[in-house]
GROMACS .gro file of C-alpha atoms in nm:
model
  469
    1UNK     CA    1  -0.014  -0.009   0.001
    2UNK     CA    2   0.285   0.243   0.094
    3UNK     CA    3   0.474   0.149  -0.233
    4UNK     CA    4   0.177   0.203  -0.433
    5UNK     CA    5   0.083   0.526  -0.294
    6UNK     CA    6   0.442   0.656  -0.335
    7UNK     CA    7   0.446   0.541  -0.699
    8UNK     CA    8   0.111   0.743  -0.755
    9UNK     CA    9   0.253   1.027  -0.593
   10UNK     CA   10   0.578   1.038  -0.809
   11UNK     CA   11   0.358   1.011  -1.123
   12UNK     CA   12   0.176   1.316  -1.043
   13UNK     CA   13  -0.154   1.161  -0.940
   14UNK     CA   14  -0.144   1.332  -0.579
   15UNK     CA   15  -0.513   1.333  -0.542
   16UNK     CA   16  -0.535   0.958  -0.640
   17UNK     CA   17  -0.255   0.854  -0.391
   18UNK     CA   18  -0.408   1.058  -0.113
   19UNK     CA   19  -0.756   0.900  -0.177
   20UNK     CA   20  -0.610   0.538  -0.221
   21UNK     CA   21  -0.389   0.569   0.104
   22UNK     CA   22  -0.679   0.685   0.329
   23UNK     CA   23  -0.918   0.428   0.161
   24UNK     CA   24  -0.687   0.157   0.241
   25UNK     CA   25  -0.619   0.265   0.577
   26UNK     CA   26  -1.036   0.255   0.615
   27UNK     CA   27  -1.025  -0.090   0.462
   28UNK     CA   28  -0.775  -0.246   0.692
   29UNK     CA   29  -0.965  -0.089   0.989
   30UNK     CA   30  -1.286  -0.258   0.830
   31UNK     CA   31  -1.077  -0.619   0.810
   32UNK     CA   32  -0.986  -0.574   1.192
   33UNK     CA   33  -1.350  -0.505   1.270
   34UNK     CA   34  -1.503  -0.791   1.074
   35UNK     CA   35  -1.261  -1.041   1.206
   36UNK     CA   36  -1.267  -0.950   1.577
   37UNK     CA   37  -1.487  -1.255   1.699
   38UNK     CA   38  -1.368  -1.536   1.460
   39UNK     CA   39  -1.029  -1.422   1.451
   40UNK     CA   40  -0.904  -1.206   1.729
   41UNK     CA   41  -0.548  -1.251   1.682
   42UNK     CA   42  -0.582  -1.126   1.315
   43UNK     CA   43  -0.805  -0.860   1.419
   44UNK     CA   44  -0.540  -0.716   1.643
   45UNK     CA   45  -0.294  -0.751   1.360
   46UNK     CA   46  -0.516  -0.573   1.111
   47UNK     CA   47  -0.566  -0.271   1.384
   48UNK     CA   48  -0.200  -0.251   1.423
   49UNK     CA   49  -0.138  -0.220   1.050
   50UNK     CA   50  -0.431   0.026   1.004
   51UNK     CA   51  -0.285   0.238   1.296
   52UNK     CA   52   0.075   0.244   1.116
   53UNK     CA   53  -0.068   0.308   0.787
   54UNK     CA   54  -0.262   0.606   0.915
   55UNK     CA   55   0.024   0.749   1.080
   56UNK     CA   56   0.244   0.728   0.774
   57UNK     CA   57   0.015   0.852   0.551
   58UNK     CA   58  -0.041   1.167   0.763
   59UNK     CA   59   0.345   1.216   0.786
   60UNK     CA   60   0.359   1.150   0.398
   61UNK     CA   61   0.110   1.418   0.313
   62UNK     CA   62   0.191   1.692   0.598
   63UNK     CA   63   0.579   1.640   0.689
   64UNK     CA   64   0.786   1.425   0.462
   65UNK     CA   65   1.002   1.643   0.209
   66UNK     CA   66   0.884   1.566  -0.186
   67UNK     CA   67   0.555   1.406  -0.090
   68UNK     CA   68   0.387   1.712   0.104
   69UNK     CA   69   0.041   1.781  -0.011
   70UNK     CA   70  -0.042   2.005   0.289
   71UNK     CA   71   0.208   2.318   0.242
   72UNK     CA   72   0.106   2.479   0.545
   73UNK     CA   73   0.346   2.373   0.819
   74UNK     CA   74   0.094   2.466   1.111
   75UNK     CA   75  -0.197   2.290   0.959
   76UNK     CA   76   0.010   1.991   0.877
   77UNK     CA   77   0.182   1.946   1.220
   78UNK     CA   78  -0.181   2.000   1.362
   79UNK     CA   79  -0.312   1.693   1.152
   80UNK     CA   80  -0.005   1.465   1.249
   81UNK     CA   81  -0.066   1.565   1.613
   82UNK     CA   82  -0.433   1.494   1.612
   83UNK     CA   83  -0.338   1.139   1.448
   84UNK     CA   84  -0.118   1.092   1.751
   85UNK     CA   85  -0.393   1.201   2.003
   86UNK     CA   86  -0.647   1.001   1.821
   87UNK     CA   87  -0.421   0.660   1.851
   88UNK     CA   88  -0.324   0.731   2.226
   89UNK     CA   89  -0.692   0.780   2.295
   90UNK     CA   90  -0.748   0.427   2.147
   91UNK     CA   91  -0.476   0.278   2.339
   92UNK     CA   92  -0.634   0.405   2.665
   93UNK     CA   93  -0.979   0.301   2.574
   94UNK     CA   94  -0.891  -0.048   2.432
   95UNK     CA   95  -0.642  -0.094   2.760
   96UNK     CA   96  -0.355  -0.153   2.504
   97UNK     CA   97  -0.005  -0.097   2.655
   98UNK     CA   98   0.162  -0.205   2.334
   99UNK     CA   99  -0.030   0.039   2.127
  100UNK     CA  100   0.055   0.327   2.376
  101UNK     CA  101   0.423   0.248   2.337
  102UNK     CA  102   0.377   0.210   1.963
  103UNK     CA  103   0.217   0.578   1.965
  104UNK     CA  104   0.513   0.713   2.171
  105UNK     CA  105   0.750   0.594   1.913
  106UNK     CA  106   0.551   0.758   1.651
  107UNK     CA  107   0.599   1.066   1.866
  108UNK     CA  108   0.977   1.029   1.867
  109UNK     CA  109   0.990   0.977   1.496
  110UNK     CA  110   0.766   1.292   1.446
  111UNK     CA  111   0.983   1.502   1.690
  112UNK     CA  112   1.300   1.411   1.498
  113UNK     CA  113   1.159   1.468   1.173
  114UNK     CA  114   1.031   1.810   1.240
  115UNK     CA  115   1.325   1.913   1.430
  116UNK     CA  116   1.248   2.251   1.593
  117UNK     CA  117   1.262   2.325   1.958
  118UNK     CA  118   0.915   2.412   2.042
  119UNK     CA  119   0.758   2.123   1.872
  120UNK     CA  120   1.020   1.831   1.964
  121UNK     CA  121   1.026   1.919   2.332
  122UNK     CA  122   0.641   1.957   2.380
  123UNK     CA  123   0.602   1.619   2.218
  124UNK     CA  124   0.839   1.512   2.503
  125UNK     CA  125   0.617   1.661   2.737
  126UNK     CA  126   0.333   1.487   2.572
  127UNK     CA  127   0.486   1.130   2.603
  128UNK     CA  128   0.574   1.175   2.973
  129UNK     CA  129   0.206   1.362   3.059
  130UNK     CA  130   0.025   1.027   2.890
  131UNK     CA  131   0.260   0.792   3.038
  132UNK     CA  132   0.200   0.917   3.370
  133UNK     CA  133  -0.171   0.927   3.343
  134UNK     CA  134  -0.174   0.556   3.210
  135UNK     CA  135   0.052   0.444   3.527
  136UNK     CA  136  -0.175   0.590   3.736
  137UNK     CA  137  -0.504   0.475   3.554
  138UNK     CA  138  -0.395   0.160   3.424
  139UNK     CA  139  -0.080   0.063   3.608
  140UNK     CA  140   0.137   0.070   3.304
  141UNK     CA  141   0.470   0.046   3.488
  142UNK     CA  142   0.664  -0.089   3.171
  143UNK     CA  143   0.522   0.155   2.966
  144UNK     CA  144   0.623   0.429   3.198
  145UNK     CA  145   0.976   0.304   3.201
  146UNK     CA  146   0.993   0.322   2.825
  147UNK     CA  147   0.860   0.675   2.816
  148UNK     CA  148   1.131   0.803   3.030
  149UNK     CA  149   1.367   0.668   2.793
  150UNK     CA  150   1.183   0.818   2.500
  151UNK     CA  151   1.137   1.156   2.643
  152UNK     CA  152   1.505   1.202   2.719
  153UNK     CA  153   1.588   1.054   2.378
  154UNK     CA  154   1.389   1.312   2.201
  155UNK     CA  155   1.588   1.594   2.428
  156UNK     CA  156   1.907   1.434   2.361
  157UNK     CA  157   1.828   1.441   1.987
  158UNK     CA  158   1.723   1.815   2.019
  159UNK     CA  159   2.051   1.910   2.223
  160UNK     CA  160   2.269   1.724   1.980
  161UNK     CA  161   2.139   1.905   1.677
  162UNK     CA  162   1.908   1.629   1.541
  163UNK     CA  163   2.182   1.423   1.410
  164UNK     CA  164   1.975   1.162   1.231
  165UNK     CA  165   1.840   1.439   0.999
  166UNK     CA  166   2.147   1.692   0.992
  167UNK     CA  167   2.391   1.397   0.935
  168UNK     CA  168   2.614   1.592   1.184
  169UNK     CA  169   2.670   1.576   1.582
  170UNK     CA  170   2.736   1.856   1.804
  171UNK     CA  171   2.562   2.074   2.065
  172UNK     CA  172   2.331   2.346   1.930
  173UNK     CA  173   2.446   2.702   1.976
  174UNK     CA  174   2.141   2.849   2.175
  175UNK     CA  175   1.918   2.698   2.433
  176UNK     CA  176   1.616   2.859   2.313
  177UNK     CA  177   1.491   2.775   2.674
  178UNK     CA  178   1.474   2.406   2.602
  179UNK     CA  179   1.610   2.347   2.963
  180UNK     CA  180   1.278   2.470   3.089
  181UNK     CA  181   1.104   2.166   2.906
  182UNK     CA  182   1.367   1.920   3.054
  183UNK     CA  183   1.279   2.065   3.430
  184UNK     CA  184   0.920   2.037   3.346
  185UNK     CA  185   0.950   1.672   3.214
  186UNK     CA  186   1.166   1.552   3.521
  187UNK     CA  187   0.927   1.728   3.775
  188UNK     CA  188   0.637   1.544   3.631
  189UNK     CA  189   0.786   1.194   3.657
  190UNK     CA  190   0.895   1.307   3.999
  191UNK     CA  191   0.529   1.367   4.108
  192UNK     CA  192   0.468   1.015   4.077
  193UNK     CA  193   0.614   0.980   4.415
  194UNK     CA  194   0.295   1.141   4.564
  195UNK     CA  195   0.078   0.861   4.480
  196UNK     CA  196  -0.071   0.696   4.775
  197UNK     CA  197   0.004   0.361   4.870
  198UNK     CA  198  -0.244   0.124   4.695
  199UNK     CA  199  -0.278  -0.208   4.529
  200UNK     CA  200  -0.224  -0.064   4.177
  201UNK     CA  201   0.100   0.121   4.302
  202UNK     CA  202   0.383  -0.104   4.334
  203UNK     CA  203   0.664   0.013   4.588
  204UNK     CA  204   0.941  -0.160   4.375
  205UNK     CA  205   0.806  -0.029   4.041
  206UNK     CA  206   0.783   0.319   4.200
  207UNK     CA  207   1.115   0.322   4.310
  208UNK     CA  208   1.276   0.191   3.972
  209UNK     CA  209   1.081   0.462   3.779
  210UNK     CA  210   1.202   0.733   4.020
  211UNK     CA  211   1.551   0.640   3.996
  212UNK     CA  212   1.541   0.588   3.623
  213UNK     CA  213   1.407   0.937   3.562
  214UNK     CA  214   1.699   1.056   3.791
  215UNK     CA  215   1.971   0.922   3.613
  216UNK     CA  216   1.843   1.013   3.271
  217UNK     CA  217   1.767   1.354   3.405
  218UNK     CA  218   2.137   1.384   3.538
  219UNK     CA  219   2.280   1.261   3.225
  220UNK     CA  220   2.120   1.500   2.982
  221UNK     CA  221   2.131   1.811   3.240
  222UNK     CA  222   2.514   1.731   3.245
  223UNK     CA  223   2.515   1.764   2.878
  224UNK     CA  224   2.299   2.063   2.892
  225UNK     CA  225   2.517   2.235   3.135
  226UNK     CA  226   2.816   2.141   2.896
  227UNK     CA  227   2.656   2.310   2.602
  228UNK     CA  228   2.507   2.638   2.742
  229UNK     CA  229   2.582   2.688   3.143
  230UNK     CA  230   2.962   2.629   3.216
  231UNK     CA  231   2.975   2.964   3.389
  232UNK     CA  232   2.650   2.973   3.551
  233UNK     CA  233   2.600   2.611   3.641
  234UNK     CA  234   2.632   2.622   4.029
  235UNK     CA  235   2.287   2.829   4.005
  236UNK     CA  236   2.108   2.569   3.836
  237UNK     CA  237   2.235   2.300   4.065
  238UNK     CA  238   2.150   2.535   4.363
  239UNK     CA  239   1.793   2.523   4.245
  240UNK     CA  240   1.768   2.155   4.189
  241UNK     CA  241   1.934   2.127   4.546
  242UNK     CA  242   1.654   2.354   4.696
  243UNK     CA  243   1.371   2.174   4.496
  244UNK     CA  244   1.496   1.835   4.602
  245UNK     CA  245   1.553   1.919   4.980
  246UNK     CA  246   1.193   2.062   5.003
  247UNK     CA  247   1.022   1.808   4.801
  248UNK     CA  248   1.225   1.532   5.032
  249UNK     CA  249   1.093   1.701   5.332
  250UNK     CA  250   0.750   1.727   5.221
  251UNK     CA  251   0.749   1.348   5.115
  252UNK     CA  252   0.883   1.248   5.452
  253UNK     CA  253   0.592   1.438   5.623
  254UNK     CA  254   0.298   1.386   5.397
  255UNK     CA  255   0.382   1.103   5.164
  256UNK     CA  256   0.360   0.711   5.169
  257UNK     CA  257   0.708   0.633   5.041
  258UNK     CA  258   0.981   0.716   5.293
  259UNK     CA  259   1.278   0.562   5.075
  260UNK     CA  260   1.189   0.790   4.780
  261UNK     CA  261   1.210   1.086   5.029
  262UNK     CA  262   1.554   0.959   5.110
  263UNK     CA  263   1.646   0.946   4.749
  264UNK     CA  264   1.539   1.311   4.693
  265UNK     CA  265   1.725   1.424   4.986
  266UNK     CA  266   2.053   1.263   4.882
  267UNK     CA  267   2.024   1.406   4.527
  268UNK     CA  268   1.970   1.737   4.683
  269UNK     CA  269   2.291   1.718   4.870
  270UNK     CA  270   2.474   1.593   4.558
  271UNK     CA  271   2.344   1.904   4.378
  272UNK     CA  272   2.431   2.121   4.649
  273UNK     CA  273   2.804   1.976   4.638
  274UNK     CA  274   2.830   2.085   4.274
  275UNK     CA  275   2.699   2.402   4.346
  276UNK     CA  276   2.952   2.491   4.626
  277UNK     CA  277   3.227   2.348   4.415
  278UNK     CA  278   3.138   2.602   4.140
  279UNK     CA  279   3.090   2.884   4.394
  280UNK     CA  280   3.387   2.871   4.600
  281UNK     CA  281   3.623   2.648   4.371
  282UNK     CA  282   3.846   2.395   4.510
  283UNK     CA  283   4.037   2.352   4.724
  284UNK     CA  284   3.837   2.567   4.963
  285UNK     CA  285   3.520   2.430   4.864
  286UNK     CA  286   3.645   2.111   5.026
  287UNK     CA  287   3.594   2.273   5.370
  288UNK     CA  288   3.222   2.341   5.308
  289UNK     CA  289   3.152   2.015   5.144
  290UNK     CA  290   3.325   1.831   5.455
  291UNK     CA  291   3.090   2.018   5.678
  292UNK     CA  292   2.772   1.905   5.464
  293UNK     CA  293   2.876   1.553   5.552
  294UNK     CA  294   2.778   1.601   5.915
  295UNK     CA  295   2.453   1.788   5.797
  296UNK     CA  296   2.377   1.475   5.578
  297UNK     CA  297   2.398   1.252   5.886
  298UNK     CA  298   2.164   1.495   6.092
  299UNK     CA  299   1.903   1.462   5.802
  300UNK     CA  300   1.936   1.101   5.780
  301UNK     CA  301   1.854   1.063   6.130
  302UNK     CA  302   1.546   1.229   6.100
  303UNK     CA  303   1.454   1.056   5.800
  304UNK     CA  304   1.542   0.732   5.982
  305UNK     CA  305   1.761   0.625   5.675
  306UNK     CA  306   2.018   0.383   5.658
  307UNK     CA  307   2.055   0.447   5.281
  308UNK     CA  308   2.146   0.814   5.348
  309UNK     CA  309   2.392   0.717   5.607
  310UNK     CA  310   2.573   0.454   5.359
  311UNK     CA  311   2.568   0.689   5.052
  312UNK     CA  312   2.713   0.966   5.279
  313UNK     CA  313   2.987   0.718   5.381
  314UNK     CA  314   3.075   0.667   5.023
  315UNK     CA  315   3.069   1.019   4.941
  316UNK     CA  316   3.308   1.121   5.227
  317UNK     CA  317   3.535   0.854   5.123
  318UNK     CA  318   3.519   0.972   4.766
  319UNK     CA  319   3.570   1.358   4.861
  320UNK     CA  320   3.858   1.270   5.094
  321UNK     CA  321   4.019   1.068   4.825
  322UNK     CA  322   3.973   1.378   4.573
  323UNK     CA  323   4.123   1.608   4.826
  324UNK     CA  324   4.422   1.435   4.868
  325UNK     CA  325   4.463   1.367   4.489
  326UNK     CA  326   4.405   1.756   4.452
  327UNK     CA  327   4.738   1.781   4.695
  328UNK     CA  328   4.618   2.157   4.798
  329UNK     CA  329   4.597   2.110   5.185
  330UNK     CA  330   4.434   2.387   5.406
  331UNK     CA  331   4.484   2.361   5.768
  332UNK     CA  332   4.122   2.427   5.813
  333UNK     CA  333   3.993   2.181   5.589
  334UNK     CA  334   4.222   1.912   5.744
  335UNK     CA  335   4.097   1.961   6.074
  336UNK     CA  336   3.743   1.986   5.933
  337UNK     CA  337   3.777   1.652   5.765
  338UNK     CA  338   3.893   1.516   6.106
  339UNK     CA  339   3.635   1.659   6.325
  340UNK     CA  340   3.325   1.598   6.090
  341UNK     CA  341   3.450   1.205   6.078
  342UNK     CA  342   3.470   1.208   6.454
  343UNK     CA  343   3.164   1.374   6.523
  344UNK     CA  344   2.971   1.148   6.245
  345UNK     CA  345   3.117   0.825   6.445
  346UNK     CA  346   2.983   0.946   6.765
  347UNK     CA  347   2.643   1.048   6.638
  348UNK     CA  348   2.604   0.706   6.486
  349UNK     CA  349   2.686   0.542   6.789
  350UNK     CA  350   2.460   0.774   6.998
  351UNK     CA  351   2.158   0.721   6.743
  352UNK     CA  352   2.244   0.359   6.618
  353UNK     CA  353   1.879   0.223   6.737
  354UNK     CA  354   1.700   0.523   6.540
  355UNK     CA  355   1.884   0.419   6.239
  356UNK     CA  356   1.864   0.054   6.320
  357UNK     CA  357   2.242  -0.018   6.223
  358UNK     CA  358   2.324  -0.347   6.309
  359UNK     CA  359   2.710  -0.336   6.203
  360UNK     CA  360   2.987  -0.148   6.343
  361UNK     CA  361   3.150  -0.090   6.000
  362UNK     CA  362   3.039   0.250   5.915
  363UNK     CA  363   3.112   0.373   6.271
  364UNK     CA  364   3.456   0.213   6.235
  365UNK     CA  365   3.518   0.376   5.906
  366UNK     CA  366   3.436   0.730   6.010
  367UNK     CA  367   3.623   0.650   6.355
  368UNK     CA  368   3.975   0.567   6.223
  369UNK     CA  369   3.942   0.818   5.927
  370UNK     CA  370   3.898   1.089   6.189
  371UNK     CA  371   4.200   0.957   6.403
  372UNK     CA  372   4.407   0.962   6.077
  373UNK     CA  373   4.304   1.314   5.992
  374UNK     CA  374   4.365   1.403   6.328
  375UNK     CA  375   4.725   1.278   6.311
  376UNK     CA  376   4.747   1.440   5.932
  377UNK     CA  377   4.640   1.787   6.030
  378UNK     CA  378   4.853   1.827   6.349
  379UNK     CA  379   5.154   1.693   6.095
  380UNK     CA  380   5.072   1.975   5.854
  381UNK     CA  381   4.994   2.244   6.094
  382UNK     CA  382   5.262   2.236   6.376
  383UNK     CA  383   5.617   2.281   6.340
  384UNK     CA  384   5.827   1.958   6.258
  385UNK     CA  385   6.001   1.961   6.609
  386UNK     CA  386   5.660   1.941   6.769
  387UNK     CA  387   5.504   1.680   6.559
  388UNK     CA  388   5.570   1.404   6.795
  389UNK     CA  389   5.463   1.606   7.101
  390UNK     CA  390   5.121   1.703   6.914
  391UNK     CA  391   5.061   1.355   6.836
  392UNK     CA  392   5.133   1.245   7.178
  393UNK     CA  393   4.906   1.480   7.328
  394UNK     CA  394   4.627   1.360   7.061
  395UNK     CA  395   4.686   1.002   7.223
  396UNK     CA  396   4.638   1.113   7.542
  397UNK     CA  397   4.301   1.287   7.426
  398UNK     CA  398   4.189   0.958   7.284
  399UNK     CA  399   4.273   0.781   7.605
  400UNK     CA  400   4.083   1.058   7.834
  401UNK     CA  401   3.791   1.023   7.598
  402UNK     CA  402   3.758   0.643   7.640
  403UNK     CA  403   3.754   0.676   8.012
  404UNK     CA  404   3.486   0.967   8.009
  405UNK     CA  405   3.258   0.768   7.729
  406UNK     CA  406   3.349   0.426   7.828
  407UNK     CA  407   3.433   0.328   7.486
  408UNK     CA  408   3.698   0.081   7.397
  409UNK     CA  409   3.756   0.189   7.030
  410UNK     CA  410   3.871   0.511   7.170
  411UNK     CA  411   4.133   0.324   7.383
  412UNK     CA  412   4.247   0.147   7.069
  413UNK     CA  413   4.254   0.468   6.896
  414UNK     CA  414   4.513   0.588   7.173
  415UNK     CA  415   4.719   0.276   7.159
  416UNK     CA  416   4.754   0.299   6.802
  417UNK     CA  417   4.848   0.674   6.761
  418UNK     CA  418   5.104   0.584   7.069
  419UNK     CA  419   5.263   0.300   6.811
  420UNK     CA  420   5.264   0.532   6.531
  421UNK     CA  421   5.424   0.810   6.713
  422UNK     CA  422   5.691   0.588   6.843
  423UNK     CA  423   5.743   0.480   6.504
  424UNK     CA  424   5.762   0.835   6.365
  425UNK     CA  425   5.989   0.933   6.658
  426UNK     CA  426   6.245   0.672   6.556
  427UNK     CA  427   6.238   0.688   6.187
  428UNK     CA  428   6.208   1.044   6.122
  429UNK     CA  429   6.240   1.266   6.430
  430UNK     CA  430   6.582   1.092   6.569
  431UNK     CA  431   6.733   1.201   6.227
  432UNK     CA  432   6.581   1.539   6.180
  433UNK     CA  433   6.551   1.733   6.485
  434UNK     CA  434   6.794   1.853   6.733
  435UNK     CA  435   6.908   1.672   7.041
  436UNK     CA  436   6.706   1.870   7.292
  437UNK     CA  437   6.373   1.814   7.101
  438UNK     CA  438   6.458   1.441   7.095
  439UNK     CA  439   6.528   1.409   7.470
  440UNK     CA  440   6.167   1.626   7.536
  441UNK     CA  441   5.995   1.389   7.299
  442UNK     CA  442   6.124   1.096   7.428
  443UNK     CA  443   6.046   1.201   7.799
  444UNK     CA  444   5.713   1.275   7.695
  445UNK     CA  445   5.634   0.961   7.538
  446UNK     CA  446   5.757   0.793   7.831
  447UNK     CA  447   5.567   0.975   8.076
  448UNK     CA  448   5.229   0.952   7.898
  449UNK     CA  449   5.302   0.576   7.837
  450UNK     CA  450   5.412   0.532   8.206
  451UNK     CA  451   5.092   0.738   8.315
  452UNK     CA  452   4.840   0.483   8.107
  453UNK     CA  453   5.011   0.196   8.222
  454UNK     CA  454   4.984   0.289   8.601
  455UNK     CA  455   4.607   0.372   8.543
  456UNK     CA  456   4.556   0.028   8.413
  457UNK     CA  457   4.739  -0.151   8.672
  458UNK     CA  458   4.527   0.042   8.917
  459UNK     CA  459   4.223  -0.047   8.750
  460UNK     CA  460   4.294  -0.403   8.699
  461UNK     CA  461   4.383  -0.423   9.090
  462UNK     CA  462   4.050  -0.266   9.172
  463UNK     CA  463   3.874  -0.513   8.960
  464UNK     CA  464   4.038  -0.804   9.158
  465UNK     CA  465   3.955  -0.665   9.497
  466UNK     CA  466   3.595  -0.635   9.421
  467UNK     CA  467   3.373  -0.891   9.576
  468UNK     CA  468   3.304  -1.184   9.375
  469UNK     CA  469   3.585  -1.147   9.142
   0.00000   0.00000   0.00000
């Protein structure tokens, strides 16, 4: 049918080609209707072929170069959109998820064939809006996932200059406010988290769609920043952070999906980190980013989210590695990392029941990272002659803390710090510092070690003298 229509078109038989094409579409639909009872499978095949023929005929006479019969672009575009709306309505009325996905593919083809900003991107919103409606009314979660992919595919085609049509790949020169459509699309999918918990709404499927939407948005928005906003990206990421943290709080208070609230909270802190990096630049930004880690833990306590704590641990470790790779150390940032790590470990131990953390691994990571950063910070901050003395004092502080809060881990930190200090004294200080400082350092270490030994001896003796021991 398509080849014959095209043949008639090329032989200057436009009217005959048009009539033949749409009469053929009508006959195919009629065959589907007549076989709906005796041959239901064949009926569906006829119907799908009728949908495809109807769409292709509309595209051929309205948009395909060389075969256009309707020269007015507005009228031609309107006709194609009417066909798409009619088919998506049929998909909804007949409860056909397959047809809905097929129509969305048609919308993608239409967007690529037309190519302009304010036609492509509204079609993207049309796909996302109809998919959300179908997910709510029909529980078409597979269709929702497909629509997320197709929506961001349209945006990617627009952003890269529609390479299928233009035969060239590269970012377009002007945004034409296209990023507004992107934000609207991402926000629309995010509103799915407001759905109440019912039998038709699966938490697993909803989580998957929210995560997939976040990944798709993050990817295309990163490319958008590289294309248009390399100088002002911190403002946009700050806006994203504000929206996401506000939305996460709303979901925590009013929503039924607490795990999704945690996802948006984490996403807001990641966006905030990027914004801070853009405003203050590195290495100064590391100071604020390290302090932000403590804020994440506090929010995680309120959200009762182990996921946020685990994610924050990974982000903190990555941030610390990046700080050492950068190699530009600031005393304030060094001590900030140390204090944040120790403070986080203490908070997690204090509120471990609230977070239902059954393992000591995360707390141990922060605790020993904090101890290491204390030693590193002192090494960088104090004069070389006083490194050993400062480390010995830090060991004494850890020991005092172990007694005050009755925590064996701080005692182990004190012992490990003393061992490291002794090794540093014999391997570094004895060859680099003057004789007077060596004597003072040795005496100081000896005095602290002797004091700790006497304390333990008295404590063990007291235990033995207690009744029943």
